[in-house]
Amino acid sequence: MPTWFDEGYPHIWLPYAQMKTTPPSLPVTSTRGTRIVLADSRELVDGMASWWTACHGYNHPHITAAITRQAELMPHVMFGGLAHEPALKLAKRLADILPGDLDHVFFSDSGSVAVEVALKMAMQYWLNKGVSTRRRFLSFKGAYHGDTTGAMAVSDPEEGMHALFKGILPEHHVIALPRDEASTAAFDSFLKMRAGEVAGIIIEPLVQGAGGMLFHTPEVLQHIRDAAHRYNLLLITDEIFTGFGRTGSMFACEAAGITPDIITLSKALTGGTLPLAATVARTHVFEAFLSGEDSSALMHGPTFMANALACAAANASLDIFELEPRLAQVAEISKQLTEELAPCRDLPGVKDVRVLGAIGVVEMKKIDDLNALKQRFVEKGVWLRPFGNIVYLTPAFTISEDDLETLTTAIYDVLRTHP
Ligand SMILES: *Cc1c(COP(=O)(O)O)cnc(C)c1O
């Protein structure tokens, strides 16, 4: 019997793909745990957790049950003028686990939109205070904050996927992270001169993900937090990748002991099941929107805001964080990644090997043929998606020691023989 896959994909436009030359996507029929099942019954060990979302592995029964129950009761109602328990409960729980007074939760449906909301919030914060000069954002080289145009404008314009649109997007200031003496001096003197035109600073704390899995220390974040304080700038931390345990603590900003003014969350929020995002503000930010005037309200409201199915899934995911030892598992994964990726350091063509939390990175000097490399990994029975000059692992926190070893061994073997 022919299947849907036999026809190819004449009607589908794939992500980040040159449709003329991209190899066909792998047909997937199901998932379970840390395995992806292909139409020909092969199983791949998953090293990506589906773009960093499936932190509990696939098909966790507690999330499946919550979604099923919610689907029978009420999949969705508009959030304008109507409220429901899954959203109220989730907002309270997020406020409880986030640091400081990050207590005011605005839901949306994707990470990029959560970033748009954060930027809009920061701009309007100043307008509501009668300050019209603070119109730009400061962001960092290597940053990735999403694919919508506002988020693109604060992402790295050279390295990122958005170099093409330079000159079309709003111009913000993208400078080097203050990570050594020279870049710290440049960061400090930039603020000394230009802080008055800056609404806020946006940063992915501890790890710049899609920009190249680049790590920085908690001290870098503390320096930025202090500077934001000194110059009265809003600090936005984009924890869409790092949130929910990925770097070893529930949120990366906890590791640096900082509280941003606004935080964005998505990716692992629903345990990899449904699209949902949140922009969470501190009380002083929220209060800047309170007045007798409708015009100082935050003018945003996605159609699927606080979708009940997604909120139920997110609540179930937070239950699991309470019931199962996720952060301890991340610590174990971190140890195993450190040990098992270390030998890659001695391979020709390898520039750096680094591990933070459940993120393992092998940085190559260059990768000539990404598609060929991806193909080699599939032949080894693993699912990885190297990009740029980076081969990396972001497995589910539930991955077994054996499955993780399969992933690290595949990386070593493939890179050893890959020209
Ligand atoms: C993935 C990601 C985004 C964008 O999220 P989408 O859901 O893909 O729109 C933004 N910021 C960071 C740090 C991300 O990793």
Coordinates of C-alpha atoms and ligand atoms in Angstrom, one line a residue:
M1 CA 0.0 0.0 0.0
P2 CA 1.4 3.4 -0.9
T3 CA 1.9 5.8 2.0
W4 CA 1.8 9.6 2.1
F5 CA 5.6 9.6 2.1
D6 CA 5.9 7.8 -1.3
E7 CA 4.8 11.0 -3.1
G8 CA 7.5 13.1 -1.6
Y9 CA 6.5 16.6 -0.4
P10 CA 5.3 18.7 -3.3
H11 CA 3.2 20.9 -1.0
I12 CA 5.5 21.4 2.0
W13 CA 8.0 24.2 2.4
L14 CA 10.6 23.0 4.8
P15 CA 12.4 25.1 7.5
Y16 CA 15.8 26.7 6.7
A17 CA 16.0 24.6 3.6
Q18 CA 17.0 25.3 0.0
M19 CA 14.0 23.5 -1.5
K20 CA 15.8 22.9 -4.8
T21 CA 18.6 20.8 -3.3
T22 CA 17.6 19.8 0.2
P23 CA 17.6 16.0 0.7
P24 CA 14.1 14.6 1.5
S25 CA 13.1 14.6 5.2
L26 CA 13.0 11.3 7.0
P27 CA 9.5 9.9 7.3
V28 CA 8.6 9.5 11.0
T29 CA 5.6 7.5 12.2
S30 CA 6.0 7.7 16.0
T31 CA 8.1 8.5 19.0
R32 CA 8.7 6.9 22.3
G33 CA 11.1 7.8 25.1
T34 CA 14.3 8.9 23.5
R35 CA 13.6 7.1 20.2
I36 CA 12.3 8.3 16.9
V37 CA 10.6 5.6 14.8
L38 CA 10.9 5.8 11.0
A39 CA 8.4 4.6 8.5
D40 CA 10.7 1.7 7.6
S41 CA 10.6 0.7 11.2
R42 CA 14.2 1.8 11.9
E43 CA 14.6 3.6 15.3
L44 CA 16.9 6.5 15.8
V45 CA 18.3 7.5 19.2
D46 CA 17.4 11.1 19.5
G47 CA 20.1 13.6 20.4
M48 CA 18.1 16.8 19.8
A49 CA 15.0 16.4 21.9
S50 CA 13.2 18.0 19.0
W51 CA 14.8 21.4 19.0
W52 CA 15.3 21.3 22.8
T53 CA 11.7 20.8 23.7
A54 CA 11.2 17.2 24.7
C55 CA 12.9 17.4 28.1
H56 CA 11.0 14.4 29.5
G57 CA 11.5 12.3 26.4
Y58 CA 8.6 11.7 24.0
N59 CA 5.1 10.5 24.9
H60 CA 5.4 10.9 28.7
P61 CA 2.1 9.3 30.0
H62 CA 1.5 12.1 32.5
I63 CA 1.5 14.8 29.8
T64 CA -0.5 12.7 27.4
A65 CA -3.2 12.1 30.0
A66 CA -3.4 15.8 30.9
I67 CA -3.8 16.8 27.2
T68 CA -6.4 14.1 26.7
R69 CA -8.4 15.1 29.7
Q70 CA -8.2 18.8 28.7
A71 CA -9.2 18.0 25.1
E72 CA -12.4 16.4 26.3
L73 CA -13.2 19.2 28.7
M74 CA -12.2 22.3 26.6
P75 CA -9.4 22.5 24.1
H76 CA -9.4 26.2 23.8
V77 CA -11.3 29.4 24.5
M78 CA -10.3 32.9 23.6
F79 CA -8.4 34.6 26.4
G80 CA -9.9 38.0 25.9
G81 CA -12.6 38.3 28.6
L82 CA -12.5 34.6 29.5
A83 CA -10.2 32.8 31.9
H84 CA -9.6 29.1 32.7
E85 CA -7.9 27.1 35.4
P86 CA -5.0 25.7 33.4
A87 CA -3.7 29.2 32.5
L88 CA -4.3 30.7 36.0
K89 CA -2.6 27.7 37.6
L90 CA 0.3 27.8 35.2
A91 CA 0.9 31.5 35.7
K92 CA 1.0 31.0 39.5
R93 CA 3.4 28.1 39.2
L94 CA 5.8 29.9 36.9
A95 CA 5.8 33.0 39.2
D96 CA 6.5 30.6 42.1
I97 CA 9.6 28.9 40.5
L98 CA 11.0 32.0 38.8
P99 CA 13.5 34.1 40.8
G100 CA 12.5 37.3 42.6
D101 CA 9.3 39.2 41.7
L102 CA 9.0 37.8 38.1
D103 CA 5.3 37.5 38.8
H104 CA 3.4 38.7 35.8
V105 CA 2.9 36.2 33.0
F106 CA 1.9 37.1 29.5
F107 CA 1.2 33.9 27.4
S108 CA 1.8 33.6 23.6
D109 CA 2.3 30.7 21.2
S110 CA 5.9 30.7 20.2
G111 CA 9.4 31.7 21.4
S112 CA 9.7 34.4 18.7
V113 CA 6.4 36.0 19.7
A114 CA 7.4 35.9 23.4
V115 CA 10.5 37.9 22.4
E116 CA 8.4 40.3 20.4
V117 CA 6.2 40.8 23.4
A118 CA 9.2 41.4 25.7
L119 CA 10.6 44.0 23.3
K120 CA 7.3 45.7 23.0
M121 CA 6.9 45.6 26.7
A122 CA 10.3 47.2 27.2
M123 CA 9.7 50.0 24.6
Q124 CA 6.2 50.8 26.0
Y125 CA 7.6 50.7 29.6
W126 CA 9.6 53.8 28.7
L127 CA 6.8 55.5 26.7
N128 CA 4.4 55.0 29.6
K129 CA 7.0 56.7 31.9
G130 CA 7.1 59.6 29.5
V131 CA 10.5 58.8 28.2
S132 CA 10.6 58.8 24.4
T133 CA 14.3 58.7 23.8
R134 CA 14.9 55.1 24.7
R135 CA 14.1 53.3 21.5
R136 CA 17.0 50.9 20.8
F137 CA 18.0 47.6 22.3
L138 CA 21.5 46.4 23.1
S139 CA 22.1 42.7 22.2
F140 CA 25.1 40.6 21.6
K141 CA 27.1 39.0 18.8
G142 CA 26.3 35.3 18.5
A143 CA 22.7 36.0 19.7
Y144 CA 19.6 34.3 18.4
H145 CA 16.2 35.5 19.6
G146 CA 13.9 34.1 16.9
D147 CA 12.7 34.4 13.3
T148 CA 10.1 37.1 13.4
T149 CA 11.4 40.5 12.2
G150 CA 11.6 42.2 15.7
A151 CA 13.4 39.2 17.1
M152 CA 15.7 39.0 14.0
A153 CA 16.7 42.7 14.6
V154 CA 18.2 41.8 18.0
S155 CA 19.9 38.6 16.7
D156 CA 23.5 38.6 15.5
P157 CA 23.3 40.3 12.0
E158 CA 26.5 38.7 10.6
E159 CA 26.6 35.2 12.1
G160 CA 22.9 34.5 12.3
M161 CA 20.5 33.3 9.7
H162 CA 19.4 36.9 9.0
A163 CA 22.4 38.6 7.4
L164 CA 20.3 39.0 4.3
F165 CA 17.9 41.5 5.9
K166 CA 20.5 43.9 7.1
G167 CA 19.4 47.5 6.4
I168 CA 15.7 46.5 6.2
L169 CA 15.2 45.7 9.9
P170 CA 15.1 48.2 12.7
E171 CA 18.7 48.9 13.7
H172 CA 19.7 48.0 17.2
H173 CA 23.1 47.8 18.8
V174 CA 24.7 44.4 18.6
I175 CA 28.1 44.3 20.4
A176 CA 30.5 41.7 21.7
L177 CA 29.6 40.0 25.0
P178 CA 31.7 41.5 27.8
R179 CA 33.7 38.3 28.4
D180 CA 37.3 39.6 28.5
E181 CA 39.2 42.8 29.3
A182 CA 38.9 44.4 25.8
S183 CA 35.2 43.5 25.3
T184 CA 34.3 44.5 28.8
A185 CA 35.9 47.9 28.2
A186 CA 34.0 48.3 24.9
F187 CA 30.7 47.3 26.6
D188 CA 31.3 49.7 29.4
S189 CA 32.2 52.6 27.2
F190 CA 29.3 51.9 24.8
L191 CA 26.9 52.3 27.7
K192 CA 28.7 55.4 29.0
M193 CA 28.1 57.1 25.6
R194 CA 24.8 55.6 24.4
A195 CA 22.8 54.3 27.4
G196 CA 20.4 57.2 27.1
E197 CA 19.0 55.8 23.9
V198 CA 18.7 52.2 25.0
A199 CA 15.5 50.7 26.3
G200 CA 16.9 47.5 27.4
I201 CA 19.5 44.7 27.0
I202 CA 18.5 41.3 25.7
I203 CA 20.7 38.2 26.3
E204 CA 20.5 34.4 26.2
P205 CA 21.9 33.7 29.7
L206 CA 24.9 31.3 29.9
V207 CA 24.5 29.8 26.4
Q208 CA 23.9 31.4 23.0
G209 CA 22.2 28.5 21.4
A210 CA 21.3 28.7 17.7
G211 CA 24.1 31.2 17.3
G212 CA 26.7 28.5 17.8
M213 CA 26.3 26.9 21.3
L214 CA 28.6 29.6 22.8
F215 CA 29.0 29.6 26.5
H216 CA 29.8 32.4 28.9
T217 CA 30.3 32.6 32.6
P218 CA 27.8 33.7 35.3
E219 CA 30.2 36.6 36.0
V220 CA 29.5 37.9 32.5
L221 CA 25.8 37.9 33.3
Q222 CA 26.4 39.6 36.6
H223 CA 28.4 42.3 34.9
I224 CA 25.6 42.9 32.5
R225 CA 23.0 42.9 35.3
D226 CA 25.1 45.5 37.3
A227 CA 25.5 47.7 34.2
A228 CA 21.7 47.5 33.4
H229 CA 21.1 48.6 37.0
R230 CA 23.7 51.5 36.9
Y231 CA 22.2 52.9 33.7
N232 CA 18.6 52.2 34.5
L233 CA 18.1 49.8 31.5
L234 CA 15.6 46.9 31.5
L235 CA 17.4 43.5 31.4
I236 CA 15.6 40.8 29.3
T237 CA 16.9 37.3 29.6
D238 CA 15.8 35.0 26.8
E239 CA 15.6 31.6 28.4
I240 CA 13.7 29.9 25.6
F241 CA 16.6 27.5 25.2
T242 CA 18.1 27.5 28.7
G243 CA 14.9 27.4 30.8
F244 CA 13.7 24.3 32.5
G245 CA 16.9 22.6 33.5
R246 CA 19.0 22.6 30.3
T247 CA 22.0 24.2 31.8
G248 CA 21.8 22.4 35.2
S249 CA 19.6 24.7 37.2
M250 CA 15.9 25.3 36.5
F251 CA 16.7 28.6 35.0
A252 CA 20.2 29.8 33.8
C253 CA 19.8 33.2 35.5
E254 CA 19.6 31.4 38.9
A255 CA 23.2 30.1 38.3
A256 CA 24.3 33.7 38.1
G257 CA 22.1 34.8 41.0
I258 CA 20.5 37.5 38.9
T259 CA 16.9 38.5 38.4
P260 CA 16.1 40.0 35.0
D261 CA 13.3 42.5 34.6
I262 CA 11.7 40.4 31.9
I263 CA 12.2 36.7 31.0
T264 CA 11.1 34.8 28.0
L265 CA 10.2 31.0 28.1
S266 CA 9.1 28.5 25.5
K267 CA 10.7 25.4 24.0
A268 CA 10.6 22.9 27.0
L269 CA 7.6 24.7 28.6
T270 CA 5.1 22.0 27.6
G271 CA 7.6 19.2 27.7
G272 CA 7.8 19.1 23.9
T273 CA 4.2 18.6 23.1
L274 CA 2.3 21.8 22.2
P275 CA 3.4 25.3 21.2
L276 CA 3.3 27.7 24.1
A277 CA 5.4 30.6 25.3
A278 CA 5.5 33.1 28.2
T279 CA 6.9 36.6 28.7
V280 CA 7.2 37.2 32.4
A281 CA 7.8 40.6 33.9
R282 CA 8.8 41.9 37.3
T283 CA 6.3 43.9 39.3
H284 CA 7.9 47.3 38.6
V285 CA 7.5 46.6 34.8
F286 CA 3.9 45.5 35.2
E287 CA 3.1 48.6 37.3
A288 CA 4.3 50.9 34.5
F289 CA 1.3 49.7 32.5
L290 CA -1.2 50.6 35.2
S291 CA -3.0 53.9 34.9
G292 CA -6.4 55.4 34.2
E293 CA -5.6 55.5 30.5
D294 CA -6.4 52.6 28.1
S295 CA -3.4 53.8 26.0
S296 CA -0.9 52.7 28.5
A297 CA -2.2 49.0 28.4
L298 CA 0.0 46.4 26.7
M299 CA -1.5 46.1 23.2
H300 CA -1.0 42.5 22.4
G301 CA -3.2 39.4 22.3
P302 CA -2.4 36.3 20.2
T303 CA -5.5 34.4 19.0
F304 CA -4.3 31.3 20.7
M305 CA -3.1 33.0 23.8
A306 CA -3.0 30.7 26.9
N307 CA -4.4 27.8 24.8
A308 CA -5.9 25.4 27.4
L309 CA -4.4 22.3 25.9
A310 CA -0.9 23.8 26.0
C311 CA -1.4 25.1 29.5
A312 CA -2.5 21.7 30.7
A313 CA 0.5 20.1 29.1
A314 CA 2.8 22.7 30.7
N315 CA 1.2 22.1 34.1
A316 CA 1.8 18.4 33.6
S317 CA 5.4 19.0 32.6
L318 CA 5.9 21.1 35.8
D319 CA 4.4 18.2 37.8
I320 CA 7.0 15.9 36.4
F321 CA 9.8 18.2 37.3
E322 CA 8.5 18.0 40.9
L323 CA 8.0 14.2 40.8
E324 CA 11.0 13.0 38.9
P325 CA 14.7 13.8 39.6
R326 CA 15.3 15.9 36.4
L327 CA 18.0 18.2 37.7
A328 CA 19.9 15.2 39.1
Q329 CA 19.6 13.5 35.7
V330 CA 21.0 16.6 34.1
A331 CA 24.0 16.5 36.4
E332 CA 24.6 12.8 35.4
I333 CA 24.2 13.6 31.7
S334 CA 26.7 16.4 32.1
K335 CA 29.3 14.1 33.7
Q336 CA 28.8 11.4 31.0
L337 CA 29.0 14.0 28.2
T338 CA 32.2 15.4 29.6
E339 CA 33.8 12.0 29.9
E340 CA 32.6 10.6 26.6
L341 CA 33.1 13.6 24.4
A342 CA 36.6 14.4 25.7
P343 CA 38.3 12.0 23.3
C344 CA 36.9 14.1 20.4
R345 CA 39.4 16.8 21.4
D346 CA 42.2 14.8 19.9
L347 CA 40.5 14.3 16.5
P348 CA 41.9 16.2 13.5
G349 CA 39.6 19.1 12.6
V350 CA 38.1 19.5 16.1
K351 CA 38.5 23.0 17.4
D352 CA 36.8 22.7 20.8
V353 CA 34.8 20.4 23.0
R354 CA 32.6 21.9 25.7
V355 CA 29.8 20.7 28.0
L356 CA 27.3 22.7 30.2
G357 CA 24.4 20.9 31.9
A358 CA 22.7 18.6 29.3
I359 CA 24.4 20.4 26.4
G360 CA 27.4 18.7 24.7
V361 CA 29.2 20.5 21.9
V362 CA 32.0 19.5 19.5
E363 CA 33.0 22.5 17.5
M364 CA 34.8 21.8 14.3
K365 CA 37.2 24.1 12.4
K366 CA 34.8 23.7 9.6
I367 CA 32.2 21.3 8.2
D368 CA 32.3 21.0 4.5
D369 CA 29.2 19.0 3.8
L370 CA 26.5 19.2 6.5
N371 CA 24.1 17.0 4.6
A372 CA 26.6 14.2 4.2
L373 CA 27.4 14.4 7.9
K374 CA 23.8 14.2 8.9
Q375 CA 23.4 11.2 6.6
R376 CA 26.3 9.5 8.4
F377 CA 24.7 10.0 11.7
V378 CA 21.4 8.5 10.5
E379 CA 23.4 5.5 9.2
K380 CA 24.7 5.1 12.7
G381 CA 21.2 5.1 14.1
V382 CA 21.2 8.5 15.7
W383 CA 19.3 11.7 15.1
L384 CA 21.5 14.8 15.2
R385 CA 21.3 18.1 13.4
P386 CA 24.7 19.7 13.2
F387 CA 24.8 23.3 12.0
G388 CA 27.5 25.8 11.0
N389 CA 30.6 24.2 12.4
I390 CA 28.9 22.7 15.4
V391 CA 28.0 19.1 16.2
Y392 CA 26.0 19.0 19.4
L393 CA 23.8 17.0 21.8
T394 CA 20.8 18.3 23.7
P395 CA 19.2 15.0 24.7
A396 CA 16.0 14.5 26.8
F397 CA 16.9 14.5 30.5
T398 CA 15.4 11.0 30.7
I399 CA 17.9 9.4 28.3
S400 CA 19.5 6.2 29.5
E401 CA 23.2 5.8 30.0
D402 CA 23.3 3.4 27.0
D403 CA 21.4 5.6 24.6
L404 CA 23.6 8.6 25.6
E405 CA 26.7 6.4 25.0
T406 CA 25.3 5.5 21.6
L407 CA 25.1 9.2 20.7
T408 CA 28.6 10.1 21.9
T409 CA 30.1 7.1 20.3
A410 CA 28.4 7.9 17.0
I411 CA 29.8 11.5 17.2
Y412 CA 33.4 10.2 17.8
D413 CA 33.2 7.5 15.1
V414 CA 31.7 9.8 12.5
L415 CA 34.0 12.7 13.2
R416 CA 37.0 10.3 13.2
T417 CA 36.4 9.2 9.7
H418 CA 34.8 12.4 8.3
P419 CA 37.1 14.4 6.1
Ligands
LIG1 C1 14.2 28.9 19.6 C2 14.5 30.1 20.2 C3 13.7 31.3 20.0 C4 12.5 31.2 19.0 O1 11.5 30.4 19.4 P1 10.5 29.9 18.4 O2 9.5 29.1 19.2 O3 11.2 29.0 17.4 O4 9.8 31.0 17.7 C5 14.1 32.5 20.6 N1 15.1 32.5 21.5 C6 15.9 31.5 21.7 C7 17.0 31.6 22.7 C8 15.6 30.3 21.1 O5 16.4 29.2 21.4

